[in-house]
């Protein structure tokens, strides 16, 4: 899929703040509650446009990524403090909360884009006045326009930089620099795969299956092929046994990982067979291809609570 736009380096945060101007608000501001409500909930301009609560980095990046489920904005903030500040402003309503160090990405689906609302208001008023209506009814149009969230709400994927799944370069067998590059590709395609599957298959959310497919697409995008051994390292599986790793994040009882590990091992082996001759597929085509194998392969994972 082609990307429809890209901003890099220290220009990223100013570009983001012009789209989502609540990023100008600092959790440490005086009278924050009133200012937050005016800017975030009512679309008012911030009193002061300052980004001094961010550091910015030359390696920052924002890309409008085209996917089978539509366009999604992916943002990479390389400074860990910037990543956490972004989440606290955008997700936690400008309140400082602890972000787990193990969290390296997040999907924010349903972010209000006031620029879209303001642009539509201007277009609507000009159109109505051109029809000879001296006092356009913006209030009614506002209700109609915002009744469909697709008109004014965005999906944003925020990414940090760092070793994927807290796995070291030595475990993968590459240099530290190479592993950071591969980790970023894996993380971006992993999150985009979640976005695609949640949009195209909203009636089926299976946390473990979703992680297996998202990891598979990320690995495929980074290496140009699937690698079962790498997928098992991420999850903490060896020879079909759980040895400690990310898999325990997706079960209610850690003891359940022992039984689950064998089923996951079987699914990943099937992924390897299915993708062995699929090197010409786009990574997002791999996402759809694997998702369509859910009914066939999820039986290996046993009976679980699935939304």
Tab-separated table of C-alpha atoms in Angstrom:
chain	number	residue	atom	x	y	z
A	1	UNK	CA	0.000	0.000	0.000
A	2	UNK	CA	1.279	3.467	-0.818
A	3	UNK	CA	1.604	6.091	1.855
A	4	UNK	CA	-0.348	9.262	1.227
A	5	UNK	CA	1.773	11.649	3.268
A	6	UNK	CA	4.777	11.830	5.582
A	7	UNK	CA	6.391	14.280	8.024
A	8	UNK	CA	9.690	13.549	9.724
A	9	UNK	CA	11.971	14.865	12.444
A	10	UNK	CA	11.256	17.836	14.666
A	11	UNK	CA	8.461	18.982	12.367
A	12	UNK	CA	6.269	16.088	13.547
A	13	UNK	CA	4.993	17.467	16.850
A	14	UNK	CA	4.112	20.926	15.438
A	15	UNK	CA	2.308	19.214	12.535
A	16	UNK	CA	0.368	16.995	14.948
A	17	UNK	CA	-0.548	19.927	17.179
A	18	UNK	CA	-2.040	21.777	14.230
A	19	UNK	CA	-4.374	18.801	13.710
A	20	UNK	CA	-5.029	17.958	17.369
A	21	UNK	CA	-4.488	21.244	19.162
A	22	UNK	CA	-5.029	19.839	22.635
A	23	UNK	CA	-1.397	18.730	22.285
A	24	UNK	CA	-0.571	22.364	23.048
A	25	UNK	CA	-1.999	21.818	26.531
A	26	UNK	CA	0.397	20.750	29.253
A	27	UNK	CA	-0.790	18.621	32.196
A	28	UNK	CA	1.085	21.120	34.381
A	29	UNK	CA	-0.883	24.189	33.234
A	30	UNK	CA	-2.826	26.405	35.619
A	31	UNK	CA	-6.613	26.323	35.128
A	32	UNK	CA	-6.129	23.201	33.020
A	33	UNK	CA	-9.674	21.862	33.452
A	34	UNK	CA	-11.332	24.930	31.936
A	35	UNK	CA	-8.791	25.197	29.125
A	36	UNK	CA	-9.016	21.483	28.337
A	37	UNK	CA	-12.799	21.577	28.054
A	38	UNK	CA	-12.659	24.627	25.781
A	39	UNK	CA	-10.030	23.183	23.444
A	40	UNK	CA	-10.691	19.436	23.464
A	41	UNK	CA	-14.459	19.386	23.870
A	42	UNK	CA	-15.540	22.660	22.243
A	43	UNK	CA	-12.918	23.121	19.540
A	44	UNK	CA	-11.630	26.478	20.803
A	45	UNK	CA	-8.114	27.685	20.039
A	46	UNK	CA	-5.603	27.297	22.904
A	47	UNK	CA	-4.711	30.532	24.673
A	48	UNK	CA	-1.013	29.765	24.196
A	49	UNK	CA	0.420	27.480	21.527
A	50	UNK	CA	3.442	25.985	23.231
A	51	UNK	CA	4.966	22.522	22.901
A	52	UNK	CA	7.604	23.056	25.587
A	53	UNK	CA	6.334	19.987	27.476
A	54	UNK	CA	7.669	17.835	24.606
A	55	UNK	CA	11.307	17.201	23.662
A	56	UNK	CA	10.994	16.240	19.964
A	57	UNK	CA	13.551	14.121	18.120
A	58	UNK	CA	15.140	14.002	14.696
A	59	UNK	CA	13.898	10.416	14.329
A	60	UNK	CA	10.217	11.277	14.905
A	61	UNK	CA	7.858	10.380	12.076
A	62	UNK	CA	4.204	10.625	11.072
A	63	UNK	CA	2.771	8.734	8.119
A	64	UNK	CA	-0.729	8.489	6.721
A	65	UNK	CA	-0.827	4.780	6.015
A	66	UNK	CA	-3.274	3.384	3.455
A	67	UNK	CA	-4.696	0.015	4.536
A	68	UNK	CA	-7.519	-2.262	3.341
A	69	UNK	CA	-9.611	-0.809	6.190
A	70	UNK	CA	-8.933	2.809	5.284
A	71	UNK	CA	-6.304	5.382	6.083
A	72	UNK	CA	-4.739	5.548	9.541
A	73	UNK	CA	-2.245	8.042	10.915
A	74	UNK	CA	0.820	6.351	12.405
A	75	UNK	CA	3.002	8.494	14.652
A	76	UNK	CA	6.433	7.556	15.980
A	77	UNK	CA	7.814	9.558	18.901
A	78	UNK	CA	11.344	8.399	19.586
A	79	UNK	CA	11.744	10.045	22.981
A	80	UNK	CA	10.058	7.833	25.589
A	81	UNK	CA	8.896	10.838	27.616
A	82	UNK	CA	7.239	12.283	24.487
A	83	UNK	CA	5.473	8.986	23.830
A	84	UNK	CA	4.092	8.941	27.375
A	85	UNK	CA	3.151	12.643	27.271
A	86	UNK	CA	1.265	12.106	23.995
A	87	UNK	CA	-0.750	9.271	25.549
A	88	UNK	CA	-1.478	11.237	28.710
A	89	UNK	CA	-2.782	14.208	26.732
A	90	UNK	CA	-4.624	12.366	23.970
A	91	UNK	CA	-5.859	9.316	25.876
A	92	UNK	CA	-5.858	10.301	29.554
A	93	UNK	CA	-7.433	13.762	29.094
A	94	UNK	CA	-4.287	15.672	29.980
A	95	UNK	CA	-3.810	13.869	33.287
A	96	UNK	CA	-0.461	12.313	34.130
A	97	UNK	CA	-0.827	8.572	34.649
A	98	UNK	CA	1.842	5.910	34.706
A	99	UNK	CA	2.352	4.302	31.298
A	100	UNK	CA	3.704	0.746	31.651
A	101	UNK	CA	7.280	0.537	30.435
A	102	UNK	CA	6.295	-2.595	28.517
A	103	UNK	CA	3.817	-0.581	26.431
A	104	UNK	CA	5.416	0.498	23.184
A	105	UNK	CA	2.364	1.371	21.104
A	106	UNK	CA	-1.320	2.205	21.265
A	107	UNK	CA	-4.274	2.647	18.912
A	108	UNK	CA	-6.456	5.686	19.577
A	109	UNK	CA	-9.601	5.111	17.552
A	110	UNK	CA	-12.124	7.936	17.774
A	111	UNK	CA	-9.945	11.040	18.154
A	112	UNK	CA	-11.929	14.223	17.513
A	113	UNK	CA	-10.478	16.230	14.630
A	114	UNK	CA	-11.856	19.739	15.084
A	115	UNK	CA	-10.188	20.849	11.839
A	116	UNK	CA	-12.637	18.635	9.953
A	117	UNK	CA	-15.580	20.152	11.799
A	118	UNK	CA	-14.381	23.725	11.257
A	119	UNK	CA	-13.709	23.059	7.559
A	120	UNK	CA	-17.174	21.599	7.110
A	121	UNK	CA	-18.745	24.570	8.901
A	122	UNK	CA	-17.035	27.002	6.547
A	123	UNK	CA	-18.050	24.974	3.493
A	124	UNK	CA	-21.645	24.647	4.733
A	125	UNK	CA	-22.086	28.361	5.451
A	126	UNK	CA	-20.622	29.400	2.099
A	127	UNK	CA	-22.845	26.888	0.309
A	128	UNK	CA	-25.977	28.041	2.126
A	129	UNK	CA	-25.247	31.702	1.524
A	130	UNK	CA	-24.660	30.971	-2.173
A	131	UNK	CA	-28.219	29.589	-2.179
A	132	UNK	CA	-29.476	32.878	-0.771
A	133	UNK	CA	-29.855	31.727	2.844
A	134	UNK	CA	-28.691	34.681	4.930
A	135	UNK	CA	-28.648	32.841	8.282
A	136	UNK	CA	-27.508	29.226	7.753
A	137	UNK	CA	-28.621	26.818	10.500
A	138	UNK	CA	-25.197	25.561	11.573
A	139	UNK	CA	-26.506	24.064	14.826
A	140	UNK	CA	-28.742	21.635	12.954
A	141	UNK	CA	-26.015	20.866	10.428
A	142	UNK	CA	-23.532	20.311	13.260
A	143	UNK	CA	-25.832	17.688	14.784
A	144	UNK	CA	-26.266	15.986	11.420
A	145	UNK	CA	-22.560	16.084	10.560
A	146	UNK	CA	-21.352	14.759	13.918
A	147	UNK	CA	-23.994	12.006	14.009
A	148	UNK	CA	-21.592	10.007	11.822
A	149	UNK	CA	-18.234	9.624	13.565
A	150	UNK	CA	-16.486	8.920	10.265
A	151	UNK	CA	-16.989	12.591	9.425
A	152	UNK	CA	-14.890	13.964	12.260
A	153	UNK	CA	-13.127	11.229	14.220
A	154	UNK	CA	-9.698	9.834	13.350
A	155	UNK	CA	-7.755	6.695	14.139
A	156	UNK	CA	-4.221	7.360	15.334
A	157	UNK	CA	-1.537	4.757	16.004
A	158	UNK	CA	1.187	6.011	18.331
A	159	UNK	CA	4.504	4.136	18.380
A	160	UNK	CA	7.663	4.378	20.464
A	161	UNK	CA	11.100	3.159	19.495
A	162	UNK	CA	12.905	0.305	21.196
A	163	UNK	CA	13.453	-3.455	21.019
A	164	UNK	CA	10.222	-5.200	20.056
A	165	UNK	CA	8.529	-7.252	22.765
A	166	UNK	CA	11.463	-6.447	25.119
A	167	UNK	CA	13.570	-8.963	23.175
A	168	UNK	CA	17.293	-8.279	22.848
A	169	UNK	CA	19.219	-8.092	19.588
A	170	UNK	CA	21.356	-11.004	20.805
A	171	UNK	CA	18.247	-13.200	21.098
A	172	UNK	CA	17.438	-12.474	17.442
A	173	UNK	CA	21.037	-12.720	16.248
A	174	UNK	CA	21.459	-9.229	14.771
A	175	UNK	CA	23.194	-5.995	15.790
A	176	UNK	CA	21.534	-3.523	18.115
A	177	UNK	CA	21.051	-0.970	15.317
A	178	UNK	CA	19.579	-3.532	12.957
A	179	UNK	CA	17.251	-4.802	15.651
A	180	UNK	CA	15.928	-1.303	16.379
A	181	UNK	CA	15.147	-0.849	12.672
A	182	UNK	CA	13.436	-4.232	12.425
A	183	UNK	CA	11.571	-3.629	15.694
A	184	UNK	CA	10.087	-0.406	14.375
A	185	UNK	CA	8.791	-2.095	11.216
A	186	UNK	CA	7.354	-5.003	13.204
A	187	UNK	CA	5.679	-2.683	15.706
A	188	UNK	CA	4.127	-0.465	13.011
A	189	UNK	CA	2.716	-3.323	10.944
A	190	UNK	CA	1.602	-5.135	14.104
A	191	UNK	CA	-0.528	-2.166	15.162
A	192	UNK	CA	-1.812	-1.533	11.639
A	193	UNK	CA	-2.919	-5.174	11.505
A	194	UNK	CA	-4.939	-4.663	14.694
A	195	UNK	CA	-6.526	-1.602	13.069
A	196	UNK	CA	-7.432	-3.570	9.930
A	197	UNK	CA	-8.869	-6.558	11.775
A	198	UNK	CA	-10.911	-4.465	14.199
A	199	UNK	CA	-12.390	-2.449	11.336
A	200	UNK	CA	-13.045	-5.334	8.944
A	201	UNK	CA	-13.939	-8.006	11.509
A	202	UNK	CA	-15.599	-6.056	14.368
A	203	UNK	CA	-17.687	-8.990	15.550
A	204	UNK	CA	-14.688	-11.137	16.348
A	205	UNK	CA	-12.104	-10.084	18.929
A	206	UNK	CA	-9.823	-12.866	20.119
A	207	UNK	CA	-6.852	-11.353	21.940
A	208	UNK	CA	-4.473	-14.281	21.494
A	209	UNK	CA	-5.290	-14.910	17.832
A	210	UNK	CA	-5.052	-11.186	17.139
A	211	UNK	CA	-1.552	-11.070	18.634
A	212	UNK	CA	-0.392	-14.080	16.637
A	213	UNK	CA	-1.591	-12.637	13.339
A	214	UNK	CA	-0.327	-9.126	14.093
A	215	UNK	CA	3.123	-10.491	14.997
A	216	UNK	CA	3.104	-12.593	11.834
A	217	UNK	CA	2.375	-9.587	9.622
A	218	UNK	CA	5.001	-7.492	11.414
A	219	UNK	CA	7.651	-10.185	10.963
A	220	UNK	CA	6.683	-10.665	7.316
A	221	UNK	CA	6.925	-6.910	6.674
A	222	UNK	CA	10.321	-6.640	8.376
A	223	UNK	CA	11.971	-9.744	6.889
A	224	UNK	CA	10.034	-10.306	3.676
A	225	UNK	CA	9.103	-13.738	5.008
A	226	UNK	CA	7.612	-15.374	8.080
A	227	UNK	CA	9.853	-16.693	10.871
A	228	UNK	CA	8.269	-19.054	13.409
A	229	UNK	CA	11.297	-19.010	15.716
A	230	UNK	CA	11.145	-15.219	15.983
A	231	UNK	CA	7.395	-15.317	16.687
A	232	UNK	CA	7.949	-17.833	19.495
A	233	UNK	CA	10.766	-15.749	21.006
A	234	UNK	CA	8.385	-12.773	21.210
A	235	UNK	CA	5.811	-14.846	23.098
A	236	UNK	CA	8.195	-16.833	25.294
A	237	UNK	CA	7.721	-20.264	23.742
A	238	UNK	CA	10.366	-22.884	23.028
A	239	UNK	CA	9.721	-26.353	21.635
A	240	UNK	CA	6.018	-25.914	22.323
A	241	UNK	CA	6.584	-25.037	25.976
A	242	UNK	CA	6.123	-21.713	27.742
A	243	UNK	CA	9.414	-20.432	29.153
A	244	UNK	CA	8.350	-16.912	30.147
A	245	UNK	CA	7.407	-13.987	27.943
A	246	UNK	CA	4.611	-11.931	26.429
A	247	UNK	CA	2.113	-14.809	26.136
A	248	UNK	CA	1.140	-14.473	29.803
A	249	UNK	CA	-0.243	-10.979	29.081
A	250	UNK	CA	-3.196	-12.566	27.275
A	251	UNK	CA	-4.393	-15.071	29.858
A	252	UNK	CA	-6.196	-14.514	33.155
A	253	UNK	CA	-4.156	-17.148	34.965
A	254	UNK	CA	-0.437	-17.462	34.207
A	255	UNK	CA	-0.714	-21.200	34.822
A	256	UNK	CA	-2.885	-21.353	31.711
A	257	UNK	CA	0.065	-20.420	29.523
A	258	UNK	CA	1.530	-23.925	29.809
A	259	UNK	CA	-1.407	-25.540	28.015
A	260	UNK	CA	-1.888	-22.611	25.656
A	261	UNK	CA	1.766	-22.615	24.560
A	262	UNK	CA	1.378	-25.965	22.785
A	263	UNK	CA	-1.660	-24.693	20.860
A	264	UNK	CA	0.103	-21.456	19.922
A	265	UNK	CA	3.090	-23.482	18.732
A	266	UNK	CA	0.798	-25.449	16.411
A	267	UNK	CA	-0.807	-22.295	15.020
A	268	UNK	CA	2.565	-20.705	14.327
A	269	UNK	CA	3.766	-23.827	12.547
A	270	UNK	CA	0.660	-23.668	10.369
A	271	UNK	CA	1.380	-19.999	9.655
A	272	UNK	CA	4.841	-21.064	8.486
A	273	UNK	CA	3.373	-23.629	6.083
A	274	UNK	CA	0.681	-21.294	4.771
A	275	UNK	CA	3.089	-18.417	4.126
A	276	UNK	CA	5.949	-20.497	2.713
A	277	UNK	CA	5.035	-19.630	-0.883
A	278	UNK	CA	3.458	-16.203	-0.248
A	279	UNK	CA	6.542	-13.948	-0.487
A	280	UNK	CA	4.913	-11.823	-3.194
A	281	UNK	CA	1.996	-10.751	-0.994
A	282	UNK	CA	1.734	-7.257	0.443
A	283	UNK	CA	1.925	-7.422	4.288
A	284	UNK	CA	-1.691	-6.278	4.561
A	285	UNK	CA	-2.719	-9.013	2.136
A	286	UNK	CA	-1.045	-11.409	4.569
A	287	UNK	CA	-3.206	-9.949	7.356
A	288	UNK	CA	-6.404	-10.662	5.430
A	289	UNK	CA	-5.156	-14.081	4.306
A	290	UNK	CA	-4.410	-15.196	7.878
A	291	UNK	CA	-7.594	-13.689	9.295
A	292	UNK	CA	-9.604	-15.801	6.880
A	293	UNK	CA	-7.935	-18.903	8.388
A	294	UNK	CA	-9.309	-18.124	11.852
A	295	UNK	CA	-12.081	-20.718	11.909
A	296	UNK	CA	-9.689	-23.397	10.684
A	297	UNK	CA	-6.758	-22.674	13.008
A	298	UNK	CA	-8.179	-21.151	16.184
A	299	UNK	CA	-9.317	-24.619	17.324
A	300	UNK	CA	-5.676	-25.244	18.302
A	301	UNK	CA	-6.023	-22.498	20.930
A	302	UNK	CA	-8.807	-24.264	22.830
A	303	UNK	CA	-11.936	-22.888	24.454
A	304	UNK	CA	-11.450	-19.328	25.731
A	305	UNK	CA	-13.498	-16.244	26.432
A	306	UNK	CA	-13.805	-14.540	23.041
A	307	UNK	CA	-15.736	-11.325	22.457
